[in-house]
mmCIF file of C-alpha atoms in Angstrom:
data_model
loop_
_atom_site.group_PDB
_atom_site.id
_atom_site.type_symbol
_atom_site.label_atom_id
_atom_site.label_comp_id
_atom_site.label_asym_id
_atom_site.label_seq_id
_atom_site.Cartn_x
_atom_site.Cartn_y
_atom_site.Cartn_z
ATOM 1 C CA MET A 1458 94.694 142.154 42.022
ATOM 2 C CA SER A 1459 93.825 145.831 42.239
ATOM 3 C CA THR A 1460 91.945 148.214 44.498
ATOM 4 C CA ALA A 1461 91.374 151.936 44.377
ATOM 5 C CA ASP A 1462 94.708 152.450 46.174
ATOM 6 C CA GLU A 1463 97.065 149.729 44.911
ATOM 7 C CA TRP A 1464 97.629 146.928 42.414
ATOM 8 C CA TRP A 1465 99.584 143.683 42.544
ATOM 9 C CA ASP A 1466 100.660 141.070 40.018
ATOM 10 C CA VAL A 1467 101.775 137.590 41.094
ATOM 11 C CA ASP A 1468 103.269 135.136 38.610
ATOM 12 C CA LEU A 1469 103.842 131.537 39.754
ATOM 13 C CA ALA A 1470 105.263 129.115 37.214
ATOM 14 C CA ALA A 1471 106.237 125.462 37.270
ATOM 15 C CA PRO A 1472 109.570 124.399 35.743
ATOM 16 C CA SER A 1473 109.491 124.497 31.946
ATOM 17 C CA GLY A 1474 107.347 121.719 30.478
ATOM 18 C CA GLU A 1475 105.515 120.999 33.739
ATOM 19 C CA GLN A 1476 102.179 121.981 35.279
ATOM 20 C CA LEU A 1477 101.722 123.564 38.680
ATOM 21 C CA ARG A 1478 100.499 121.094 41.278
ATOM 22 C CA PRO A 1479 100.473 121.017 45.099
ATOM 23 C CA GLY A 1480 104.020 121.082 46.436
ATOM 24 C CA VAL A 1481 106.971 123.216 47.491
ATOM 25 C CA TYR A 1482 108.920 125.003 44.726
ATOM 26 C CA ARG A 1483 112.392 126.066 45.862
ATOM 27 C CA ASN A 1484 115.149 128.078 44.163
ATOM 28 C CA ALA A 1485 112.677 130.085 42.110
ATOM 29 C CA GLU A 1486 113.880 132.568 39.493
ATOM 30 C CA ARG A 1487 112.052 135.466 37.864
ATOM 31 C CA ALA A 1488 109.202 133.706 36.096
ATOM 32 C CA ALA A 1489 109.609 135.149 32.602
ATOM 33 C CA PHE A 1490 113.348 134.470 32.584
ATOM 34 C CA ARG A 1491 113.682 131.208 34.521
ATOM 35 C CA THR A 1492 116.409 128.853 33.379
ATOM 36 C CA GLY A 1493 116.764 125.095 33.241
ATOM 37 C CA ARG A 1494 114.428 123.335 35.658
ATOM 38 C CA SER A 1495 113.903 126.283 38.004
ATOM 39 C CA PRO A 1496 110.340 127.277 38.960
ATOM 40 C CA GLY A 1497 109.255 130.860 38.355
ATOM 41 C CA LEU A 1498 108.165 133.586 40.748
ATOM 42 C CA ASP A 1499 107.535 137.274 40.122
ATOM 43 C CA VAL A 1500 105.593 139.513 42.506
ATOM 44 C CA SER A 1501 105.287 143.192 41.654
ATOM 45 C CA GLY A 1502 103.105 146.017 42.846
ATOM 46 C CA ASP A 1503 102.419 149.712 42.260
ATOM 47 C CA GLY A 1504 105.103 149.866 39.583
ATOM 48 C CA ARG A 1505 107.808 148.202 41.705
ATOM 49 C CA GLY A 1506 109.366 144.893 40.678
ATOM 50 C CA CYS A 1507 112.581 142.884 40.752
ATOM 51 C CA ASN A 1508 115.146 142.548 37.967
ATOM 52 C CA GLU A 1509 116.267 139.261 39.477
ATOM 53 C CA VAL A 1510 114.199 137.079 41.781
ATOM 54 C CA TYR A 1511 115.407 134.646 44.430
ATOM 55 C CA GLY A 1512 112.775 132.776 46.393
ATOM 56 C CA GLN A 1513 110.370 129.923 46.785
ATOM 57 C CA PHE A 1514 106.645 129.263 46.877
ATOM 58 C CA SER A 1515 104.269 126.564 48.061
ATOM 59 C CA VAL A 1516 101.050 125.528 46.319
ATOM 60 C CA ASN A 1517 98.594 124.134 48.865
ATOM 61 C CA GLN A 1518 95.632 123.801 46.506
ATOM 62 C CA ILE A 1519 95.146 124.291 42.796
ATOM 63 C CA GLU A 1520 92.295 123.355 40.459
ATOM 64 C CA THR A 1521 91.592 124.173 36.830
ATOM 65 C CA ASP A 1522 88.629 123.990 34.475
ATOM 66 C CA THR A 1523 88.551 122.110 31.183
ATOM 67 C CA SER A 1524 90.265 125.007 29.407
ATOM 68 C CA GLY A 1525 93.153 124.985 31.901
ATOM 69 C CA ALA A 1526 92.135 128.235 33.605
ATOM 70 C CA ILE A 1527 92.756 128.236 37.355
ATOM 71 C CA THR A 1528 89.537 128.064 39.375
ATOM 72 C CA VAL A 1529 91.018 127.448 42.866
ATOM 73 C CA LEU A 1530 94.380 128.568 44.242
ATOM 74 C CA ASP A 1531 95.917 128.602 47.703
ATOM 75 C CA ALA A 1532 99.624 129.455 47.765
ATOM 76 C CA THR A 1533 102.316 131.216 49.796
ATOM 77 C CA TYR A 1534 105.561 132.795 48.620
ATOM 78 C CA THR A 1535 108.835 134.331 49.789
ATOM 79 C CA GLN A 1536 110.633 136.630 47.332
ATOM 80 C CA HIS A 1537 114.039 138.370 47.498
ATOM 81 C CA CYS A 1538 114.976 141.058 44.969
ATOM 82 C CA GLU A 1539 118.401 141.101 43.289
ATOM 83 C CA SER A 1540 120.149 138.753 45.779
ATOM 84 C CA ALA A 1541 119.314 135.699 47.854
ATOM 85 C CA ASP A 1542 120.076 137.480 51.140
ATOM 86 C CA ALA A 1543 118.068 140.643 50.408
ATOM 87 C CA PRO A 1544 115.080 141.481 52.658
ATOM 88 C CA ALA A 1545 112.098 139.262 51.873
ATOM 89 C CA LEU A 1546 108.590 139.945 50.651
ATOM 90 C CA LYS A 1547 106.236 137.246 51.935
ATOM 91 C CA GLY A 1548 102.632 136.727 50.944
ATOM 92 C CA VAL A 1549 99.573 134.481 50.816
ATOM 93 C CA ILE A 1550 97.376 134.023 47.746
ATOM 94 C CA LYS A 1551 93.857 132.655 48.041
ATOM 95 C CA TYR A 1552 91.376 132.421 45.184
ATOM 96 C CA HIS A 1553 88.137 130.507 45.800
ATOM 97 C CA ALA A 1554 90.069 128.180 48.139
ATOM 98 C CA TYR A 1555 88.632 126.555 51.253
ATOM 99 C CA PRO A 1556 91.006 125.557 54.088
ATOM 100 C CA LEU A 1557 92.573 122.104 53.852
ATOM 101 C CA SER A 1558 94.924 121.361 56.731
ATOM 102 C CA TYR A 1559 95.665 119.555 59.976
ATOM 103 C CA ALA A 1560 97.602 121.092 62.866
ATOM 104 C CA TYR A 1561 98.343 119.723 66.301
ATOM 105 C CA THR A 1562 100.180 120.547 69.516
ATOM 106 C CA SER A 1563 101.098 117.802 71.942
ATOM 107 C CA ASP A 1564 101.881 118.441 75.602
ATOM 108 C CA SER A 1565 104.980 116.934 77.146
ATOM 109 C CA GLY A 1566 103.945 113.480 78.325
ATOM 110 C CA ASP A 1567 101.196 113.041 75.719
ATOM 111 C CA TYR A 1568 101.603 109.535 74.291
ATOM 112 C CA ILE A 1569 100.019 110.138 70.884
ATOM 113 C CA GLY A 1570 101.810 113.318 69.805
ATOM 114 C CA GLN A 1571 105.009 112.719 71.776
ATOM 115 C CA GLY A 1572 105.281 116.407 72.721
ATOM 116 C CA ALA A 1573 105.551 117.584 69.105
ATOM 117 C CA THR A 1574 103.896 120.430 67.195
ATOM 118 C CA GLN A 1575 103.207 120.139 63.470
ATOM 119 C CA THR A 1576 101.131 121.651 60.671
ATOM 120 C CA HIS A 1577 100.126 119.766 57.532
ATOM 121 C CA GLN A 1578 98.983 121.619 54.403
ATOM 122 C CA GLY A 1579 98.345 120.658 50.819
ATOM 123 C CA ALA A 1580 101.891 121.503 49.713
ATOM 124 C CA THR A 1581 103.307 118.680 51.835
ATOM 125 C CA SER A 1582 100.457 116.351 52.768
ATOM 126 C CA THR A 1583 97.397 114.546 51.442
ATOM 127 C CA PHE A 1584 93.987 114.466 53.112
ATOM 128 C CA SER A 1585 90.802 112.408 52.840
ATOM 129 C CA LEU A 1586 87.373 112.504 54.453
ATOM 130 C CA THR A 1587 85.012 109.502 54.391
ATOM 131 C CA SER A 1588 81.852 108.520 56.216
ATOM 132 C CA TYR A 1589 82.320 106.655 59.492
ATOM 133 C CA GLY A 1590 78.997 105.605 60.967
ATOM 134 C CA ASP A 1591 77.070 108.836 61.497
ATOM 135 C CA GLY A 1592 80.344 110.769 61.585
ATOM 136 C CA VAL A 1593 83.582 111.037 59.643
ATOM 137 C CA GLN A 1594 87.002 109.476 59.263
ATOM 138 C CA TYR A 1595 89.712 112.014 58.466
ATOM 139 C CA ASN A 1596 93.108 110.818 57.226
ATOM 140 C CA VAL A 1597 96.363 112.756 56.823
ATOM 141 C CA SER A 1598 99.631 111.582 55.284
ATOM 142 C CA GLY A 1599 102.777 113.684 54.983
ATOM 143 C CA LYS A 1600 106.023 114.833 56.609
ATOM 144 C CA ARG A 1601 106.778 111.187 57.526
ATOM 145 C CA GLU A 1602 103.545 111.042 59.552
ATOM 146 C CA TYR A 1603 100.202 109.252 59.286
ATOM 147 C CA TRP A 1604 97.163 110.482 61.213
ATOM 148 C CA THR A 1605 93.561 109.310 61.509
ATOM 149 C CA ALA A 1606 90.677 110.957 63.356
ATOM 150 C CA LEU A 1607 87.478 108.983 63.972
ATOM 151 C CA LEU A 1608 84.720 111.420 64.944
ATOM 152 C CA THR A 1609 81.109 110.415 65.662
ATOM 153 C CA PRO A 1610 78.154 112.281 67.195
ATOM 154 C CA PRO A 1611 76.348 111.113 70.348
ATOM 155 C CA ASP A 1612 73.787 108.337 69.985
ATOM 156 C CA GLY A 1613 70.721 109.465 68.039
ATOM 157 C CA GLU A 1614 72.259 112.807 67.024
ATOM 158 C CA GLN A 1615 73.951 114.373 64.031
ATOM 159 C CA PHE A 1616 76.917 116.711 64.163
ATOM 160 C CA GLU A 1617 75.966 120.385 64.232
ATOM 161 C CA ALA A 1618 78.268 123.302 63.445
ATOM 162 C CA GLY A 1619 78.983 125.501 66.447
ATOM 163 C CA HIS A 1620 78.415 122.688 68.957
ATOM 164 C CA THR A 1621 80.949 121.468 71.540
ATOM 165 C CA TYR A 1622 80.719 117.836 72.625
ATOM 166 C CA GLN A 1623 82.181 115.995 75.558
ATOM 167 C CA ALA A 1624 83.894 113.005 74.018
ATOM 168 C CA GLU A 1625 85.288 109.548 74.647
ATOM 169 C CA ARG A 1626 86.863 106.941 72.401
ATOM 170 C CA SER A 1627 83.437 105.340 71.787
ATOM 171 C CA HIS A 1628 80.341 107.488 71.412
ATOM 172 C CA GLY A 1629 77.273 107.019 73.602
ATOM 173 C CA ALA A 1630 74.317 108.896 75.018
ATOM 174 C CA SER A 1631 75.266 112.596 75.149
ATOM 175 C CA VAL A 1632 78.909 111.659 74.447
ATOM 176 C CA ALA A 1633 80.608 112.064 71.065
ATOM 177 C CA GLY A 1634 83.206 109.664 69.740
ATOM 178 C CA LEU A 1635 86.750 111.056 69.521
ATOM 179 C CA ASP A 1636 89.748 108.933 68.570
ATOM 180 C CA VAL A 1637 92.780 110.651 67.058
ATOM 181 C CA PHE A 1638 95.784 108.411 66.530
ATOM 182 C CA GLY A 1639 98.970 108.592 64.524
ATOM 183 C CA ASN A 1640 102.140 106.757 63.614
ATOM 184 C CA GLY A 1641 100.935 103.543 65.244
ATOM 185 C CA ARG A 1642 100.070 105.131 68.609
ATOM 186 C CA GLY A 1643 96.531 105.019 70.005
ATOM 187 C CA CYS A 1644 94.904 105.089 73.446
ATOM 188 C CA ASN A 1645 91.648 105.163 75.401
ATOM 189 C CA VAL A 1646 90.434 108.739 75.070
ATOM 190 C CA THR A 1647 88.560 111.371 77.016
ATOM 191 C CA GLY A 1648 88.265 114.916 75.742
ATOM 192 C CA GLU A 1649 86.286 117.564 73.929
ATOM 193 C CA LEU A 1650 85.318 118.067 70.289
ATOM 194 C CA THR A 1651 84.017 121.304 68.749
ATOM 195 C CA VAL A 1652 82.555 121.207 65.231
ATOM 196 C CA THR A 1653 83.137 124.645 63.731
ATOM 197 C CA ARG A 1654 81.810 124.102 60.197
ATOM 198 C CA LEU A 1655 80.306 121.350 58.081
ATOM 199 C CA ALA A 1656 78.493 120.887 54.794
ATOM 200 C CA ARG A 1657 76.467 117.937 53.581
ATOM 201 C CA GLY A 1658 75.853 116.597 50.095
ATOM 202 C CA ASP A 1659 72.450 115.816 48.617
ATOM 203 C CA ASP A 1660 72.667 112.337 50.141
ATOM 204 C CA GLY A 1661 73.183 113.787 53.619
ATOM 205 C CA ALA A 1662 76.795 112.664 53.891
ATOM 206 C CA ILE A 1663 79.320 115.158 55.257
ATOM 207 C CA LYS A 1664 81.436 116.548 52.388
ATOM 208 C CA ALA A 1665 83.255 119.395 54.163
ATOM 209 C CA PHE A 1666 84.220 119.522 57.818
ATOM 210 C CA ALA A 1667 86.145 121.670 60.303
ATOM 211 C CA ALA A 1668 86.709 121.009 63.992
ATOM 212 C CA THR A 1669 88.981 121.457 66.981
ATOM 213 C CA PHE A 1670 89.673 118.851 69.632
ATOM 214 C CA VAL A 1671 91.394 118.274 72.957
ATOM 215 C CA GLN A 1672 92.237 114.653 73.725
ATOM 216 C CA HIS A 1673 93.657 113.002 76.863
ATOM 217 C CA CYS A 1674 94.992 109.456 76.989
ATOM 218 C CA GLU A 1675 93.964 107.019 79.741
ATOM 219 C CA GLY A 1676 92.528 109.801 81.924
ATOM 220 C CA GLY A 1677 95.880 111.601 82.138
ATOM 221 C CA GLY A 1678 96.535 115.334 82.187
ATOM 222 C CA PRO A 1679 98.777 115.831 79.114
ATOM 223 C CA ALA A 1680 96.715 116.675 76.038
ATOM 224 C CA LEU A 1681 96.836 116.448 72.278
ATOM 225 C CA ARG A 1682 95.174 119.532 70.774
ATOM 226 C CA GLY A 1683 94.370 119.813 67.099
ATOM 227 C CA THR A 1684 92.527 121.615 64.323
ATOM 228 C CA ILE A 1685 91.015 119.887 61.306
ATOM 229 C CA HIS A 1686 90.018 121.596 58.062
ATOM 230 C CA TYR A 1687 88.650 119.695 55.101
ATOM 231 C CA TYR A 1688 87.348 122.226 52.565
ATOM 232 C CA ALA A 1689 85.609 124.113 55.372
#
């Protein structure tokens, strides 16, 4: 990457004999000189680089074309020069990558989230989006957790980006359907759903989706709050 004022080179390499895929790569060595089964990392810029690299990186998304050239990349890295306890350089790399993640914060007393906060990304978790009535079913698996969100528009409507809906567990007139459950815990829901982005295929089905939600169980005050990104 270069601009009129600076240039950067980033080299991410899988262990010898392997291909980069989504995941976390720890104990990285300088990419061109990595040994054994160590992954490779080498970030340099404006003529400054490391002789020895200590660090790690995470690949959230990666896609290639038929020739093997990378067409999509979303990654983060932490690099130390010359020793493992040296000050760190941290960075984010995005190339033609759309967000793919699920994050939530659970209030104390919230039954579904049990008061926890967690973020799932492609390096640690898998995601799927399928049609569910006129809406979507979004599934997340990773970090010893399983989550499902069932999201449907009000009766007779379609989801629209930029719209906030009052929501209950089952959709109805002027009420969207919102049901986020995980790890075997579900409840009767009231809350709010905001669709921030969506894209449809030629058949009209939703192919990419982004939203935020606030969900309360059984009319209680504690909330589960979350953000969904599926290639949007």
